[in-house]
Every structure is written in C-alpha cells, then in structure tokens.
Amino acid sequence: KGIANIQPISEHLAKLLLIPRISSLLDVISNSLVWDIVFQERFSYLLNLTYKQLRFFLSGKDNKSEDPEIIAESWKSMSRVTTLLELFYAIRQVEQKEKGGKGLASIDFRQIREEAKKSPISVTDNAGKGLVFRLLELTRLNKKTEVYHLLLRTYAAKGSAFPASLANLFTINDPEIFQTGIYAYIAGLSKEHESQLLTEGGVNDEG
C-alpha cells in the first residue's frame, strides 16, 4: 500500500530520455498519456494521437470531448500538437542513427508553419474544413498522390505558388515521416498558435 508501481525501462528508452531535445519536448507537452506512450515505447502511436487531435478540432465540437486521448482542446492549443510531431520526429532521428542507416528526410517544421499561415486553405469556414478533413484522412491512409493533387489544385485555384517546403514532403518515402510533415502543415493552418519551444536555432537539431 502506498508504493508506486514503478516499471523498469529499457536501455534504449533511457538513452532517449537523456537526449536534451527529447526531454525538453516531453517537458513542454507535460501530459501523462504522452509519457505513458513513450514509456511503453509505442512511438508510432504519437502520430495516431496527433491525428485524433486534428480530427477533433475539425469536427467543431466546441472544445468538449469525453475522449481521454484529446490532450489539446482548441485550435489555440495547437502548439501542443506541433510539439507531439516534433517529439516523434526527434525520436525517429535517434533511432535511425542507432541503426546506422541514412539520415531521415529533413522536415523544416518552422518553414512548414510559415507556409501554412500563408496557405489559401482556411479552417474558419465549412468548405475549408471539409477540404482539410479530406486532406487529413488521405494523409492517414498514406494516399500520397491524392494528397499532392488535392493541395496542388487548391494552390493553383487561388493562383498561389506551391511552397518548396511542402513539395519536399512528397519526395519522402517513409510513410510516417510523410504523415508527420503533412500533419504539421494542417496544424499550422489554425494561424493562431506559435511554437512553444525552440524559437531560436534549427528545428531539426538531433540533440
């Protein structure tokens, strides 16, 4: 009685938690569910969690949810979602290094946020939300070609140039890293949030 249920962690996880960037991102999110996911090393579930946040926002449920996995309940708290994505990407970077493989495709989160702010897509009207909802679902299903055509048509219809940082995402072969980039773009469409972390320095630092 009164003794906490302490679970041992793997050597791999211990190394991850000692990396300043990863520990800083976890501190910024400061959420018990995210900690549980990390301790269980279910890192890919961070993308599922991100998808659920974005879907909830687009559904327009007036910031009310009974789902315990909704950890950010308004577009204004979208920075927490962006940080989830940066956490997943940082973990994948380290794991890729450990495997001795080629580095991950670069994702410039800051530039993607900037391009999203200037996007011709709006989440303030039903038509825009419908388009973003379709974009979200196609991304979840890894329908890369359909995502590309949807975005390209939208930019072309508004006479806007297709951003290089966005185009770069379609050269990525890793499905989860592709999803990470597009989810980051969708999160940036809120135009109401700013990153809570790393306002200075490179966004792709590996720790």
mmCIF file of C-alpha atoms in Angstrom:
data_model
loop_
_atom_site.group_PDB
_atom_site.id
_atom_site.type_symbol
_atom_site.label_atom_id
_atom_site.label_comp_id
_atom_site.label_asym_id
_atom_site.label_seq_id
_atom_site.Cartn_x
_atom_site.Cartn_y
_atom_site.Cartn_z
ATOM 1 C CA LYS A 1 0.000 0.000 0.000
ATOM 2 C CA GLY A 2 1.292 3.455 -0.887
ATOM 3 C CA ILE A 3 4.077 2.069 -3.040
ATOM 4 C CA ALA A 4 4.126 3.373 -6.608
ATOM 5 C CA ASN A 5 4.035 0.874 -9.439
ATOM 6 C CA ILE A 6 7.464 1.531 -10.897
ATOM 7 C CA GLN A 7 8.148 -0.044 -14.269
ATOM 8 C CA PRO A 8 11.726 -0.697 -15.438
ATOM 9 C CA ILE A 9 12.684 0.995 -18.689
ATOM 10 C CA SER A 10 14.850 -0.353 -21.457
ATOM 11 C CA GLU A 11 18.381 0.829 -22.129
ATOM 12 C CA HIS A 12 17.142 2.237 -25.428
ATOM 13 C CA LEU A 13 14.490 4.377 -23.736
ATOM 14 C CA ALA A 14 16.925 5.505 -21.058
ATOM 15 C CA LYS A 15 19.254 6.796 -23.791
ATOM 16 C CA LEU A 16 16.395 8.616 -25.498
ATOM 17 C CA LEU A 17 15.349 10.345 -22.280
ATOM 18 C CA LEU A 18 18.903 11.599 -21.744
ATOM 19 C CA ILE A 19 18.829 13.491 -25.048
ATOM 20 C CA PRO A 20 18.128 17.173 -24.213
ATOM 21 C CA ARG A 21 15.865 17.820 -27.201
ATOM 22 C CA ILE A 22 13.628 14.829 -26.465
ATOM 23 C CA SER A 23 13.403 15.540 -22.743
ATOM 24 C CA SER A 24 12.648 19.212 -23.481
ATOM 25 C CA LEU A 25 9.823 18.327 -25.864
ATOM 26 C CA LEU A 26 8.335 15.965 -23.270
ATOM 27 C CA ASP A 27 8.500 18.728 -20.658
ATOM 28 C CA VAL A 28 6.701 21.132 -22.987
ATOM 29 C CA ILE A 29 3.894 18.644 -23.689
ATOM 30 C CA SER A 30 3.712 17.724 -19.987
ATOM 31 C CA ASN A 31 0.976 15.119 -20.398
ATOM 32 C CA SER A 32 0.669 11.786 -18.581
ATOM 33 C CA LEU A 33 -0.780 9.988 -21.609
ATOM 34 C CA VAL A 34 2.174 11.017 -23.766
ATOM 35 C CA TRP A 35 4.571 9.893 -21.051
ATOM 36 C CA ASP A 36 2.806 6.510 -20.896
ATOM 37 C CA ILE A 37 3.112 6.096 -24.660
ATOM 38 C CA VAL A 38 6.813 6.931 -24.523
ATOM 39 C CA PHE A 39 7.489 4.628 -21.561
ATOM 40 C CA GLN A 40 5.755 1.808 -23.433
ATOM 41 C CA GLU A 41 7.884 2.699 -26.485
ATOM 42 C CA ARG A 42 4.769 2.946 -28.662
ATOM 43 C CA PHE A 43 6.316 5.849 -30.515
ATOM 44 C CA SER A 44 4.259 5.457 -33.698
ATOM 45 C CA TYR A 45 1.131 5.997 -31.611
ATOM 46 C CA LEU A 46 2.184 9.624 -31.230
ATOM 47 C CA LEU A 47 1.069 10.044 -34.854
ATOM 48 C CA ASN A 48 -2.278 8.418 -34.076
ATOM 49 C CA LEU A 49 -2.655 10.797 -31.153
ATOM 50 C CA THR A 50 -1.902 13.751 -33.418
ATOM 51 C CA TYR A 51 -4.489 12.559 -35.935
ATOM 52 C CA LYS A 52 -7.115 12.362 -33.200
ATOM 53 C CA GLN A 53 -6.415 15.937 -32.060
ATOM 54 C CA LEU A 54 -6.695 17.306 -35.607
ATOM 55 C CA ARG A 55 -9.868 15.363 -36.337
ATOM 56 C CA PHE A 56 -11.411 16.621 -33.095
ATOM 57 C CA PHE A 57 -10.648 20.248 -33.943
ATOM 58 C CA LEU A 58 -12.128 19.907 -37.432
ATOM 59 C CA SER A 59 -15.302 18.299 -36.082
ATOM 60 C CA GLY A 60 -16.170 21.571 -34.327
ATOM 61 C CA LYS A 61 -17.330 20.124 -31.039
ATOM 62 C CA ASP A 62 -16.963 23.377 -29.089
ATOM 63 C CA ASN A 63 -13.917 22.219 -27.154
ATOM 64 C CA LYS A 64 -15.806 19.454 -25.369
ATOM 65 C CA SER A 65 -14.676 15.874 -25.524
ATOM 66 C CA GLU A 66 -15.074 12.790 -23.387
ATOM 67 C CA ASP A 67 -12.166 11.100 -25.141
ATOM 68 C CA PRO A 68 -9.230 10.944 -22.684
ATOM 69 C CA GLU A 69 -6.832 10.993 -25.632
ATOM 70 C CA ILE A 70 -7.800 14.541 -26.596
ATOM 71 C CA ILE A 71 -4.961 16.432 -24.942
ATOM 72 C CA ALA A 72 -5.417 19.796 -26.684
ATOM 73 C CA GLU A 73 -8.981 21.005 -26.915
ATOM 74 C CA SER A 74 -8.825 24.075 -29.111
ATOM 75 C CA TRP A 75 -7.025 25.440 -32.142
ATOM 76 C CA LYS A 76 -5.316 27.875 -29.758
ATOM 77 C CA SER A 77 -3.549 24.967 -28.065
ATOM 78 C CA MET A 78 -2.326 23.593 -31.395
ATOM 79 C CA SER A 79 1.274 24.177 -30.355
ATOM 80 C CA ARG A 80 0.954 21.049 -28.198
ATOM 81 C CA VAL A 81 0.079 19.067 -31.330
ATOM 82 C CA THR A 82 3.035 20.505 -33.221
ATOM 83 C CA THR A 83 5.283 19.542 -30.316
ATOM 84 C CA LEU A 84 3.956 15.954 -30.464
ATOM 85 C CA LEU A 85 5.088 15.795 -34.080
ATOM 86 C CA GLU A 86 8.496 17.241 -33.280
ATOM 87 C CA LEU A 87 8.867 14.682 -30.480
ATOM 88 C CA PHE A 88 8.070 11.783 -32.804
ATOM 89 C CA TYR A 89 10.480 13.105 -35.430
ATOM 90 C CA ALA A 90 13.271 13.585 -32.867
ATOM 91 C CA ILE A 91 12.854 10.002 -31.638
ATOM 92 C CA ARG A 92 12.911 8.651 -35.178
ATOM 93 C CA GLN A 93 16.075 10.624 -35.909
ATOM 94 C CA VAL A 94 17.860 8.989 -32.992
ATOM 95 C CA GLU A 95 16.604 5.507 -33.875
ATOM 96 C CA GLN A 96 17.754 5.953 -37.452
ATOM 97 C CA LYS A 97 21.226 6.904 -36.252
ATOM 98 C CA GLU A 98 21.365 3.856 -33.982
ATOM 99 C CA LYS A 99 20.546 1.598 -36.918
ATOM 100 C CA GLY A 100 23.433 3.079 -38.842
ATOM 101 C CA GLY A 101 21.226 3.865 -41.813
ATOM 102 C CA LYS A 102 20.876 7.017 -43.838
ATOM 103 C CA GLY A 103 19.540 10.058 -42.045
ATOM 104 C CA LEU A 104 15.842 10.788 -42.092
ATOM 105 C CA ALA A 105 14.423 13.089 -44.707
ATOM 106 C CA SER A 106 14.625 16.639 -43.399
ATOM 107 C CA ILE A 107 11.454 18.327 -42.172
ATOM 108 C CA ASP A 108 11.669 22.053 -41.524
ATOM 109 C CA PHE A 109 8.820 22.435 -39.052
ATOM 110 C CA ARG A 110 9.265 26.184 -38.744
ATOM 111 C CA GLN A 111 9.079 26.732 -42.516
ATOM 112 C CA ILE A 112 6.050 24.459 -42.814
ATOM 113 C CA ARG A 113 4.284 26.502 -40.124
ATOM 114 C CA GLU A 114 5.117 29.701 -42.000
ATOM 115 C CA GLU A 115 3.766 28.312 -45.271
ATOM 116 C CA ALA A 116 0.617 27.095 -43.524
ATOM 117 C CA LYS A 117 -0.014 30.611 -42.200
ATOM 118 C CA LYS A 118 0.042 31.898 -45.794
ATOM 119 C CA SER A 119 -1.978 28.978 -47.160
ATOM 120 C CA PRO A 120 -5.023 29.571 -49.365
ATOM 121 C CA ILE A 121 -6.790 26.967 -47.216
ATOM 122 C CA SER A 122 -8.927 28.245 -44.351
ATOM 123 C CA VAL A 123 -10.324 26.359 -41.354
ATOM 124 C CA THR A 124 -12.737 29.155 -40.481
ATOM 125 C CA ASP A 125 -15.498 28.078 -42.886
ATOM 126 C CA ASN A 126 -17.221 24.778 -43.605
ATOM 127 C CA ALA A 127 -15.831 24.457 -47.134
ATOM 128 C CA GLY A 128 -12.283 24.885 -45.878
ATOM 129 C CA LYS A 129 -12.808 22.486 -43.001
ATOM 130 C CA GLY A 130 -14.205 19.910 -45.422
ATOM 131 C CA LEU A 131 -11.127 20.179 -47.600
ATOM 132 C CA VAL A 132 -8.777 19.888 -44.619
ATOM 133 C CA PHE A 133 -10.734 16.945 -43.267
ATOM 134 C CA ARG A 134 -10.247 15.154 -46.597
ATOM 135 C CA LEU A 135 -6.560 16.092 -46.548
ATOM 136 C CA LEU A 136 -6.272 14.655 -43.039
ATOM 137 C CA GLU A 137 -7.944 11.361 -43.967
ATOM 138 C CA LEU A 138 -5.916 10.911 -47.146
ATOM 139 C CA THR A 139 -2.737 11.521 -45.178
ATOM 140 C CA ARG A 140 -3.716 8.986 -42.520
ATOM 141 C CA LEU A 141 -4.225 6.430 -45.298
ATOM 142 C CA ASN A 142 -0.874 7.434 -46.836
ATOM 143 C CA LYS A 143 -2.504 8.349 -50.154
ATOM 144 C CA LYS A 144 0.443 10.498 -51.125
ATOM 145 C CA THR A 145 -0.535 11.083 -54.768
ATOM 146 C CA GLU A 146 -4.075 12.105 -53.834
ATOM 147 C CA VAL A 147 -2.783 14.422 -51.104
ATOM 148 C CA TYR A 148 -0.446 16.042 -53.623
ATOM 149 C CA HIS A 149 -3.155 16.577 -56.230
ATOM 150 C CA LEU A 150 -5.586 17.968 -53.646
ATOM 151 C CA LEU A 151 -3.071 20.510 -52.394
ATOM 152 C CA LEU A 152 -1.768 21.388 -55.860
ATOM 153 C CA ARG A 153 -5.292 22.029 -57.187
ATOM 154 C CA THR A 154 -6.088 24.202 -54.183
ATOM 155 C CA TYR A 155 -2.988 26.359 -54.597
ATOM 156 C CA ALA A 156 -3.457 26.585 -58.369
ATOM 157 C CA ALA A 157 -7.103 27.625 -57.997
ATOM 158 C CA LYS A 158 -6.019 30.556 -55.842
ATOM 159 C CA GLY A 159 -3.138 31.460 -58.136
ATOM 160 C CA SER A 160 -0.625 30.722 -55.377
ATOM 161 C CA ALA A 161 2.802 29.162 -55.828
ATOM 162 C CA PHE A 162 3.210 25.692 -54.369
ATOM 163 C CA PRO A 163 5.662 26.019 -51.426
ATOM 164 C CA ALA A 164 9.019 24.248 -51.736
ATOM 165 C CA SER A 165 8.884 23.021 -48.120
ATOM 166 C CA LEU A 166 5.543 21.367 -48.880
ATOM 167 C CA ALA A 167 6.701 19.935 -52.210
ATOM 168 C CA ASN A 168 9.700 18.411 -50.426
ATOM 169 C CA LEU A 169 7.373 16.253 -48.308
ATOM 170 C CA PHE A 170 6.281 14.349 -51.416
ATOM 171 C CA THR A 171 9.831 13.149 -52.040
ATOM 172 C CA ILE A 172 9.797 11.313 -48.699
ATOM 173 C CA ASN A 173 9.451 7.535 -48.945
ATOM 174 C CA ASP A 174 8.910 6.850 -45.245
ATOM 175 C CA PRO A 175 5.095 6.879 -44.700
ATOM 176 C CA GLU A 176 5.308 8.022 -41.071
ATOM 177 C CA ILE A 177 7.678 10.883 -41.828
ATOM 178 C CA PHE A 178 5.429 11.954 -44.711
ATOM 179 C CA GLN A 179 2.455 11.941 -42.317
ATOM 180 C CA THR A 180 4.464 13.931 -39.783
ATOM 181 C CA GLY A 181 5.098 16.695 -42.320
ATOM 182 C CA ILE A 182 1.525 16.947 -43.603
ATOM 183 C CA TYR A 183 0.072 16.830 -40.087
ATOM 184 C CA ALA A 184 2.426 19.684 -39.162
ATOM 185 C CA TYR A 185 1.085 21.667 -42.129
ATOM 186 C CA ILE A 186 -2.522 21.004 -41.110
ATOM 187 C CA ALA A 187 -1.762 22.055 -37.528
ATOM 188 C CA GLY A 188 -0.278 25.297 -38.840
ATOM 189 C CA LEU A 189 -3.482 26.186 -40.669
ATOM 190 C CA SER A 190 -5.001 27.397 -37.403
ATOM 191 C CA LYS A 191 -2.943 30.603 -37.755
ATOM 192 C CA GLU A 192 -3.486 31.031 -34.014
ATOM 193 C CA HIS A 193 -0.601 29.177 -32.450
ATOM 194 C CA GLU A 194 3.105 29.643 -32.172
ATOM 195 C CA SER A 195 5.677 27.018 -31.305
ATOM 196 C CA GLN A 196 6.279 26.872 -27.578
ATOM 197 C CA LEU A 197 9.788 25.539 -27.975
ATOM 198 C CA LEU A 198 12.951 26.251 -29.897
ATOM 199 C CA THR A 199 12.150 29.721 -31.120
ATOM 200 C CA GLU A 200 15.871 30.002 -31.665
ATOM 201 C CA GLY A 201 18.175 27.643 -33.530
ATOM 202 C CA GLY A 202 17.418 24.905 -36.016
ATOM 203 C CA VAL A 203 14.202 22.955 -35.805
ATOM 204 C CA ASN A 204 15.887 19.783 -36.930
ATOM 205 C CA ASP A 205 18.527 19.573 -34.207
ATOM 206 C CA GLU A 206 19.078 15.974 -33.244
ATOM 207 C CA GLY A 207 20.001 16.644 -29.655
#
